[in-house]
Structures are given as structure tokens and as C-alpha cells.
Amino acid sequence: MSDDYLARIGTTIKEARHRAGLSQADLATKLETSQSAVARIEAGGQNLTLDNLARISEALDTELVALTRTSSSGAVHLKIEGGRTLSGAIDVKTSKNAAVALLCASLLNRGRTTLRNLARIEEVNRILEVLDSIGVKTRWLPDSADLEIIPPERIDLDGMDEAAARRTRTVIMFLGPLLHEFDNFRLPYAGGCDLGTRTVEPHMTSLTHFGLDVTATQGWYEAKVTGQDAADKTIILTERGDTVTENALMAAARHPGRT
């Protein structure tokens, strides 16, 4: 690869890491390499194989390499040689994005929530730590990947495990459910002020329709809820992102009007 191409890839990886709320050390741990190696990659000083890029893509949960169309018509040509007998079994991986979104959505439910076949991964564990700290009772059902969630009478945001919350960007999806519970609240976020300001803007744009005003300060989302009403809402998302869409859905779920 040319130096210019490596530099472009390095910049792309750095931006994806920032969006994921990870430090260079965090990414190095996921890749089982050193922080200095990550720094070289982001500076464009490290040759990368397709396998390297695939591992980095998986660690950052983002697509770094896309298949290029091979003709002006947009067709992608594949050659398949069949006639071979296949056998065996494949374990289907459950979705990390769906798992954490459903954990946040459980805050909307006044009763017991049971999530079946939940992905037992670190991101899920982090959100469970946050939920437990604010009074939500969670437990894995015996000999299964099923999780039971029981909300408290009143969510205790003052008791939130700040360290656990700062280890995941998913905490931003608490905004949609919590705007129905509190007039004022604050949530910690990971990644530093520059990340927070950029990341929170699409959420602010969509959730402001439900009376939520969010300011990203140094290390915190400061939220204030004013002017909630029952009027119908038409919302145009400024970003086609998973978390933005899910936040808007959760805010709309308990809005009395049509969204």
C-alpha cells in the first residue's frame, strides 16, 4: 500500500475508534497488540493485510473495507462452483447492537422484562452494571442465556456506577427512556468532550421534539426536559445511525401522541 493510502486508512480507523468511545489502549486490548502499534496504524506507518483490517473492523464494530462494484451498471459479479456436499453445524451469533438497545428499552417497561438468548458479551455486562447501580434488578436465568429485568419503583440516577457508564457509549440510549421519568438529569459519557459534542448532536435534534434539551459538557450529558406535550410529531433524523434511531423510538414509545 502507498503511504498516502495507509494514512487515509489510519485516519479512518482513528475516527471509527473515537466514535466507538475507545482509547488507543482499549483498541490495543481488543486486538491483542500494543498501544504503540495502534498509534502507528492510525499515523499511517503500519502495513495492513486484509486480515488485519477485518480484525480492526470487528473490534470497532464498523465496516472499514467494502466490496467495490465492478461495472457501471452497479452489478457485482460472483463465480460459484457448486456440486460439493456440505455438512456440520454453525453457531449463530446473537446481535450486540440489538442486545444493548433492548437493555435500554427495558427502562420503558413498568413490569418484568425477559430477554431470550441474549448475547453474553462485555458490552452487555457493562450496561447491566449500570442498570444494577440505579436500582434495576437483573439476573441470568439458570442454564440459559435468558435475562430477567425488574425495574424499581423509582430509578436512582444518583447511585449510577459512573465508572461502568464511562466504559460504554451505549449509555446515551438512556436519554430516550429517562426523559419520561425526570425533568433534569445527567449521564456520564466516554471518550472526552470532542467526541461527546459531535456524537450527541443527532440525538439532540431528534429528542428535542419530545422536550429534551441536551448539552455535552466536560464528561457529561446535561439533560433538561421542558415543554412536553401530546401533539403529533414528525421527525427527520439528521443521521442514519442505530443509536439515534433507537433513542427516537424509545422516546416515541411513551409519547401520548402520534410520532
mmCIF file of C-alpha atoms in Angstrom:
data_model
loop_
_atom_site.group_PDB
_atom_site.id
_atom_site.type_symbol
_atom_site.label_atom_id
_atom_site.label_comp_id
_atom_site.label_asym_id
_atom_site.label_seq_id
_atom_site.Cartn_x
_atom_site.Cartn_y
_atom_site.Cartn_z
ATOM 1 C CA MET A 1 0.000 0.000 0.000
ATOM 2 C CA SER A 2 1.145 3.567 -0.685
ATOM 3 C CA ASP A 3 1.965 5.883 2.200
ATOM 4 C CA ASP A 4 -0.979 8.112 1.226
ATOM 5 C CA TYR A 5 -3.392 5.171 1.266
ATOM 6 C CA LEU A 6 -2.081 3.977 4.628
ATOM 7 C CA ALA A 7 -2.530 7.471 6.044
ATOM 8 C CA ARG A 8 -6.148 7.557 4.820
ATOM 9 C CA ILE A 9 -6.840 4.156 6.357
ATOM 10 C CA GLY A 10 -5.197 5.254 9.612
ATOM 11 C CA THR A 11 -7.391 8.353 9.780
ATOM 12 C CA THR A 12 -10.495 6.247 9.112
ATOM 13 C CA ILE A 13 -9.563 3.840 11.904
ATOM 14 C CA LYS A 14 -8.889 6.708 14.314
ATOM 15 C CA GLU A 15 -12.269 8.299 13.576
ATOM 16 C CA ALA A 16 -14.041 4.949 13.989
ATOM 17 C CA ARG A 17 -12.240 4.430 17.316
ATOM 18 C CA HIS A 18 -13.404 7.848 18.520
ATOM 19 C CA ARG A 19 -16.985 7.062 17.506
ATOM 20 C CA ALA A 20 -16.755 3.819 19.463
ATOM 21 C CA GLY A 21 -15.585 5.729 22.543
ATOM 22 C CA LEU A 22 -12.344 3.760 22.762
ATOM 23 C CA SER A 23 -8.851 4.888 23.655
ATOM 24 C CA GLN A 24 -5.826 3.571 21.785
ATOM 25 C CA ALA A 25 -5.158 1.326 24.770
ATOM 26 C CA ASP A 26 -8.726 -0.043 24.632
ATOM 27 C CA LEU A 27 -8.387 -0.879 20.936
ATOM 28 C CA ALA A 28 -4.970 -2.440 21.536
ATOM 29 C CA THR A 29 -6.500 -4.731 24.153
ATOM 30 C CA LYS A 30 -9.250 -5.826 21.753
ATOM 31 C CA LEU A 31 -6.649 -6.531 19.044
ATOM 32 C CA GLU A 32 -4.243 -8.189 21.488
ATOM 33 C CA THR A 33 -1.455 -5.848 20.468
ATOM 34 C CA SER A 34 0.331 -2.819 21.935
ATOM 35 C CA GLN A 35 -0.856 0.779 22.154
ATOM 36 C CA SER A 36 2.206 1.848 20.159
ATOM 37 C CA ALA A 37 1.118 -0.483 17.324
ATOM 38 C CA VAL A 38 -2.315 1.163 17.264
ATOM 39 C CA ALA A 39 -0.655 4.579 17.215
ATOM 40 C CA ARG A 40 1.474 3.522 14.201
ATOM 41 C CA ILE A 41 -1.604 2.235 12.387
ATOM 42 C CA GLU A 42 -3.508 5.483 12.940
ATOM 43 C CA ALA A 43 -0.477 7.501 11.842
ATOM 44 C CA GLY A 44 -0.292 5.528 8.584
ATOM 45 C CA GLY A 45 3.021 3.944 9.482
ATOM 46 C CA GLN A 46 1.951 0.308 9.538
ATOM 47 C CA ASN A 47 1.320 -2.011 6.574
ATOM 48 C CA LEU A 48 -2.016 -3.787 6.948
ATOM 49 C CA THR A 49 -3.312 -7.031 5.487
ATOM 50 C CA LEU A 50 -6.968 -7.740 4.762
ATOM 51 C CA ASP A 51 -6.967 -9.940 7.848
ATOM 52 C CA ASN A 52 -5.685 -7.005 9.926
ATOM 53 C CA LEU A 53 -8.446 -4.772 8.567
ATOM 54 C CA ALA A 54 -11.087 -7.427 9.230
ATOM 55 C CA ARG A 55 -9.975 -7.770 12.872
ATOM 56 C CA ILE A 56 -9.948 -3.989 13.344
ATOM 57 C CA SER A 57 -13.410 -3.735 11.742
ATOM 58 C CA GLU A 58 -14.752 -6.362 14.143
ATOM 59 C CA ALA A 59 -13.166 -4.664 17.157
ATOM 60 C CA LEU A 60 -14.668 -1.297 16.188
ATOM 61 C CA ASP A 61 -17.991 -2.773 15.013
ATOM 62 C CA THR A 62 -17.731 -0.866 11.735
ATOM 63 C CA GLU A 63 -17.063 -1.693 8.082
ATOM 64 C CA LEU A 64 -13.631 -0.467 7.003
ATOM 65 C CA VAL A 65 -13.487 -2.374 3.696
ATOM 66 C CA ALA A 66 -16.378 -2.537 1.237
ATOM 67 C CA LEU A 67 -16.782 -4.573 -1.945
ATOM 68 C CA THR A 68 -16.395 -2.303 -4.974
ATOM 69 C CA ARG A 69 -18.874 -2.602 -7.823
ATOM 70 C CA THR A 70 -17.278 -3.995 -10.948
ATOM 71 C CA SER A 71 -19.286 -2.255 -13.654
ATOM 72 C CA SER A 72 -21.076 0.995 -14.364
ATOM 73 C CA SER A 73 -24.412 -0.827 -14.042
ATOM 74 C CA GLY A 74 -23.690 -1.459 -10.373
ATOM 75 C CA ALA A 75 -23.620 -5.266 -10.693
ATOM 76 C CA VAL A 76 -21.308 -7.365 -8.556
ATOM 77 C CA HIS A 77 -20.090 -10.490 -10.366
ATOM 78 C CA LEU A 78 -19.615 -13.716 -8.453
ATOM 79 C CA LYS A 79 -18.443 -17.088 -9.733
ATOM 80 C CA ILE A 80 -19.765 -20.078 -7.801
ATOM 81 C CA GLU A 81 -18.586 -23.643 -8.226
ATOM 82 C CA GLY A 82 -21.255 -25.926 -6.786
ATOM 83 C CA GLY A 83 -21.747 -29.663 -6.540
ATOM 84 C CA ARG A 84 -19.997 -30.037 -3.208
ATOM 85 C CA THR A 85 -21.527 -31.785 -0.213
ATOM 86 C CA LEU A 86 -21.755 -29.662 2.923
ATOM 87 C CA SER A 87 -22.298 -30.858 6.471
ATOM 88 C CA GLY A 88 -21.839 -29.647 10.014
ATOM 89 C CA ALA A 89 -23.278 -27.004 12.301
ATOM 90 C CA ILE A 90 -22.822 -23.259 12.714
ATOM 91 C CA ASP A 91 -23.462 -21.359 15.931
ATOM 92 C CA VAL A 92 -25.409 -18.212 15.062
ATOM 93 C CA LYS A 93 -24.043 -15.171 16.873
ATOM 94 C CA THR A 94 -26.598 -13.000 18.601
ATOM 95 C CA SER A 95 -26.548 -9.261 17.913
ATOM 96 C CA LYS A 96 -24.600 -6.951 20.211
ATOM 97 C CA ASN A 97 -26.411 -3.836 18.925
ATOM 98 C CA ALA A 98 -29.841 -5.374 19.466
ATOM 99 C CA ALA A 99 -28.858 -6.658 22.919
ATOM 100 C CA VAL A 100 -27.764 -3.312 24.336
ATOM 101 C CA ALA A 101 -30.703 -1.469 22.744
ATOM 102 C CA LEU A 102 -33.179 -3.879 24.353
ATOM 103 C CA LEU A 103 -31.480 -3.464 27.734
ATOM 104 C CA CYS A 104 -32.000 0.296 27.493
ATOM 105 C CA ALA A 105 -35.563 -0.173 26.232
ATOM 106 C CA SER A 106 -36.370 -2.265 29.324
ATOM 107 C CA LEU A 107 -36.401 1.034 31.254
ATOM 108 C CA LEU A 108 -39.660 1.853 29.451
ATOM 109 C CA ASN A 109 -41.423 -1.159 30.945
ATOM 110 C CA ARG A 110 -43.060 -0.890 34.378
ATOM 111 C CA GLY A 111 -43.148 -4.664 34.777
ATOM 112 C CA ARG A 112 -40.829 -7.615 34.386
ATOM 113 C CA THR A 113 -38.900 -7.961 31.103
ATOM 114 C CA THR A 114 -37.365 -11.265 29.970
ATOM 115 C CA LEU A 115 -34.878 -11.222 27.102
ATOM 116 C CA ARG A 116 -34.269 -14.611 25.491
ATOM 117 C CA ASN A 117 -30.952 -15.749 24.011
ATOM 118 C CA LEU A 118 -29.140 -12.548 24.893
ATOM 119 C CA ALA A 119 -25.527 -12.091 23.804
ATOM 120 C CA ARG A 120 -23.379 -12.569 26.923
ATOM 121 C CA ILE A 121 -20.632 -10.152 25.956
ATOM 122 C CA GLU A 122 -18.682 -7.397 27.675
ATOM 123 C CA GLU A 123 -20.846 -4.563 26.337
ATOM 124 C CA VAL A 124 -23.929 -6.257 27.792
ATOM 125 C CA ASN A 125 -22.132 -6.717 31.139
ATOM 126 C CA ARG A 126 -21.282 -3.024 31.244
ATOM 127 C CA ILE A 127 -24.898 -1.958 30.735
ATOM 128 C CA LEU A 128 -26.020 -4.494 33.358
ATOM 129 C CA GLU A 129 -23.582 -2.909 35.838
ATOM 130 C CA VAL A 130 -25.153 0.489 35.133
ATOM 131 C CA LEU A 131 -28.716 -0.857 35.405
ATOM 132 C CA ASP A 132 -27.942 -2.644 38.683
ATOM 133 C CA SER A 133 -26.442 0.525 40.144
ATOM 134 C CA ILE A 134 -29.613 2.571 39.503
ATOM 135 C CA GLY A 135 -31.860 0.034 41.215
ATOM 136 C CA VAL A 136 -32.842 -2.275 38.360
ATOM 137 C CA LYS A 137 -32.779 -5.945 39.356
ATOM 138 C CA THR A 138 -31.252 -8.217 36.717
ATOM 139 C CA ARG A 139 -30.438 -11.919 36.778
ATOM 140 C CA TRP A 140 -29.451 -14.569 34.277
ATOM 141 C CA LEU A 141 -31.891 -17.450 34.348
ATOM 142 C CA PRO A 142 -30.298 -20.829 35.234
ATOM 143 C CA ASP A 143 -28.539 -22.758 32.468
ATOM 144 C CA SER A 144 -29.524 -20.307 29.743
ATOM 145 C CA ALA A 145 -28.701 -17.041 28.004
ATOM 146 C CA ASP A 146 -32.045 -15.577 29.134
ATOM 147 C CA LEU A 147 -32.048 -12.426 31.248
ATOM 148 C CA GLU A 148 -34.754 -11.238 33.638
ATOM 149 C CA ILE A 149 -35.090 -7.494 34.313
ATOM 150 C CA ILE A 150 -37.256 -5.940 37.051
ATOM 151 C CA PRO A 151 -37.370 -2.122 37.357
ATOM 152 C CA PRO A 152 -37.505 -0.284 40.692
ATOM 153 C CA GLU A 153 -40.379 1.938 41.775
ATOM 154 C CA ARG A 154 -38.076 4.904 41.221
ATOM 155 C CA ILE A 155 -34.823 4.907 39.257
ATOM 156 C CA ASP A 156 -31.881 6.045 41.395
ATOM 157 C CA LEU A 157 -29.705 8.033 39.000
ATOM 158 C CA ASP A 158 -27.625 9.398 41.897
ATOM 159 C CA GLY A 159 -26.437 5.841 42.546
ATOM 160 C CA MET A 160 -25.269 5.252 38.971
ATOM 161 C CA ASP A 161 -21.940 3.450 38.637
ATOM 162 C CA GLU A 162 -20.099 6.254 36.867
ATOM 163 C CA ALA A 163 -17.044 4.143 36.061
ATOM 164 C CA ALA A 164 -19.174 1.464 34.360
ATOM 165 C CA ALA A 165 -21.160 4.086 32.445
ATOM 166 C CA ARG A 166 -17.992 5.715 31.137
ATOM 167 C CA ARG A 167 -16.787 2.403 29.724
ATOM 168 C CA THR A 168 -19.619 2.326 27.167
ATOM 169 C CA ARG A 169 -21.129 4.780 24.696
ATOM 170 C CA THR A 170 -24.420 2.872 24.921
ATOM 171 C CA VAL A 171 -25.409 4.933 27.964
ATOM 172 C CA ILE A 172 -26.520 7.635 25.520
ATOM 173 C CA MET A 173 -29.554 5.432 24.779
ATOM 174 C CA PHE A 174 -30.786 6.088 28.321
ATOM 175 C CA LEU A 175 -31.834 9.553 27.099
ATOM 176 C CA GLY A 176 -34.990 8.347 25.316
ATOM 177 C CA PRO A 177 -36.435 6.366 28.253
ATOM 178 C CA LEU A 178 -35.323 8.759 31.018
ATOM 179 C CA LEU A 179 -36.844 11.899 29.512
ATOM 180 C CA HIS A 180 -40.210 10.440 30.556
ATOM 181 C CA GLU A 181 -39.033 9.982 34.159
ATOM 182 C CA PHE A 182 -37.077 13.130 35.067
ATOM 183 C CA ASP A 183 -37.222 16.878 34.468
ATOM 184 C CA ASN A 184 -33.455 17.189 34.916
ATOM 185 C CA PHE A 185 -30.751 14.554 34.855
ATOM 186 C CA ARG A 186 -27.166 13.975 33.803
ATOM 187 C CA LEU A 187 -25.390 10.991 32.293
ATOM 188 C CA PRO A 188 -21.635 10.361 32.061
ATOM 189 C CA TYR A 189 -20.171 9.576 28.675
ATOM 190 C CA ALA A 190 -16.928 8.036 27.475
ATOM 191 C CA GLY A 191 -14.390 9.455 25.103
ATOM 192 C CA GLY A 192 -13.827 13.095 26.018
ATOM 193 C CA CYS A 193 -15.563 16.336 25.197
ATOM 194 C CA ASP A 194 -14.766 16.441 21.457
ATOM 195 C CA LEU A 195 -16.409 13.050 20.941
ATOM 196 C CA GLY A 196 -19.399 13.928 23.084
ATOM 197 C CA THR A 197 -20.200 17.170 21.305
ATOM 198 C CA ARG A 198 -20.117 15.531 17.870
ATOM 199 C CA THR A 199 -21.925 12.364 18.874
ATOM 200 C CA VAL A 200 -24.793 13.927 20.799
ATOM 201 C CA GLU A 201 -25.922 16.373 18.076
ATOM 202 C CA PRO A 202 -28.178 13.968 16.099
ATOM 203 C CA HIS A 203 -29.719 12.770 19.369
ATOM 204 C CA MET A 204 -30.377 16.367 20.436
ATOM 205 C CA THR A 205 -32.037 17.120 17.103
ATOM 206 C CA SER A 206 -34.446 14.189 17.303
ATOM 207 C CA LEU A 207 -35.166 14.217 21.046
ATOM 208 C CA THR A 208 -35.775 17.962 21.242
ATOM 209 C CA HIS A 209 -39.195 17.229 19.693
ATOM 210 C CA PHE A 210 -40.056 15.481 22.972
ATOM 211 C CA GLY A 211 -38.939 18.434 25.098
ATOM 212 C CA LEU A 212 -35.394 17.218 25.786
ATOM 213 C CA ASP A 213 -32.521 19.673 25.687
ATOM 214 C CA VAL A 214 -29.051 18.104 25.979
ATOM 215 C CA THR A 215 -25.725 19.856 26.426
ATOM 216 C CA ALA A 216 -22.434 17.940 26.214
ATOM 217 C CA THR A 217 -20.162 19.355 28.916
ATOM 218 C CA GLN A 218 -16.805 18.031 30.058
ATOM 219 C CA GLY A 219 -17.578 14.363 30.516
ATOM 220 C CA TRP A 220 -21.347 14.660 30.994
ATOM 221 C CA TYR A 221 -24.622 14.821 29.093
ATOM 222 C CA GLU A 222 -26.629 17.511 30.896
ATOM 223 C CA ALA A 223 -30.315 16.915 30.121
ATOM 224 C CA LYS A 224 -33.324 19.135 30.804
ATOM 225 C CA VAL A 225 -36.909 18.276 29.878
ATOM 226 C CA THR A 226 -39.340 21.131 29.210
ATOM 227 C CA GLY A 227 -42.429 21.693 27.121
ATOM 228 C CA GLN A 228 -43.595 18.092 26.723
ATOM 229 C CA ASP A 229 -46.971 17.871 25.014
ATOM 230 C CA ALA A 230 -49.307 15.343 23.405
ATOM 231 C CA ALA A 231 -49.098 16.818 19.904
ATOM 232 C CA ASP A 232 -48.302 14.635 16.903
ATOM 233 C CA LYS A 233 -44.607 14.667 15.911
ATOM 234 C CA THR A 234 -42.868 14.407 12.542
ATOM 235 C CA ILE A 235 -39.133 13.884 12.979
ATOM 236 C CA ILE A 236 -36.427 13.836 10.321
ATOM 237 C CA LEU A 237 -33.283 12.136 11.598
ATOM 238 C CA THR A 238 -30.103 14.016 10.732
ATOM 239 C CA GLU A 239 -28.060 10.812 10.998
ATOM 240 C CA ARG A 240 -28.932 7.279 9.890
ATOM 241 C CA GLY A 241 -27.398 5.782 12.987
ATOM 242 C CA ASP A 242 -28.539 2.804 15.067
ATOM 243 C CA THR A 243 -28.441 4.572 18.428
ATOM 244 C CA VAL A 244 -30.113 7.751 17.130
ATOM 245 C CA THR A 245 -32.968 5.730 15.621
ATOM 246 C CA GLU A 246 -33.354 3.637 18.772
ATOM 247 C CA ASN A 247 -33.356 6.715 21.017
ATOM 248 C CA ALA A 248 -36.106 8.313 18.927
ATOM 249 C CA LEU A 249 -38.147 5.072 19.009
ATOM 250 C CA MET A 250 -37.852 4.833 22.788
ATOM 251 C CA ALA A 251 -38.832 8.472 23.263
ATOM 252 C CA ALA A 252 -41.835 7.975 20.969
ATOM 253 C CA ALA A 253 -42.908 4.748 22.706
ATOM 254 C CA ARG A 254 -44.331 6.606 25.725
ATOM 255 C CA HIS A 255 -45.270 9.799 23.929
ATOM 256 C CA PRO A 256 -49.077 10.121 24.049
ATOM 257 C CA GLY A 257 -49.390 11.478 20.508
ATOM 258 C CA ARG A 258 -48.606 10.038 17.083
ATOM 259 C CA THR A 259 -44.949 10.120 16.049
#
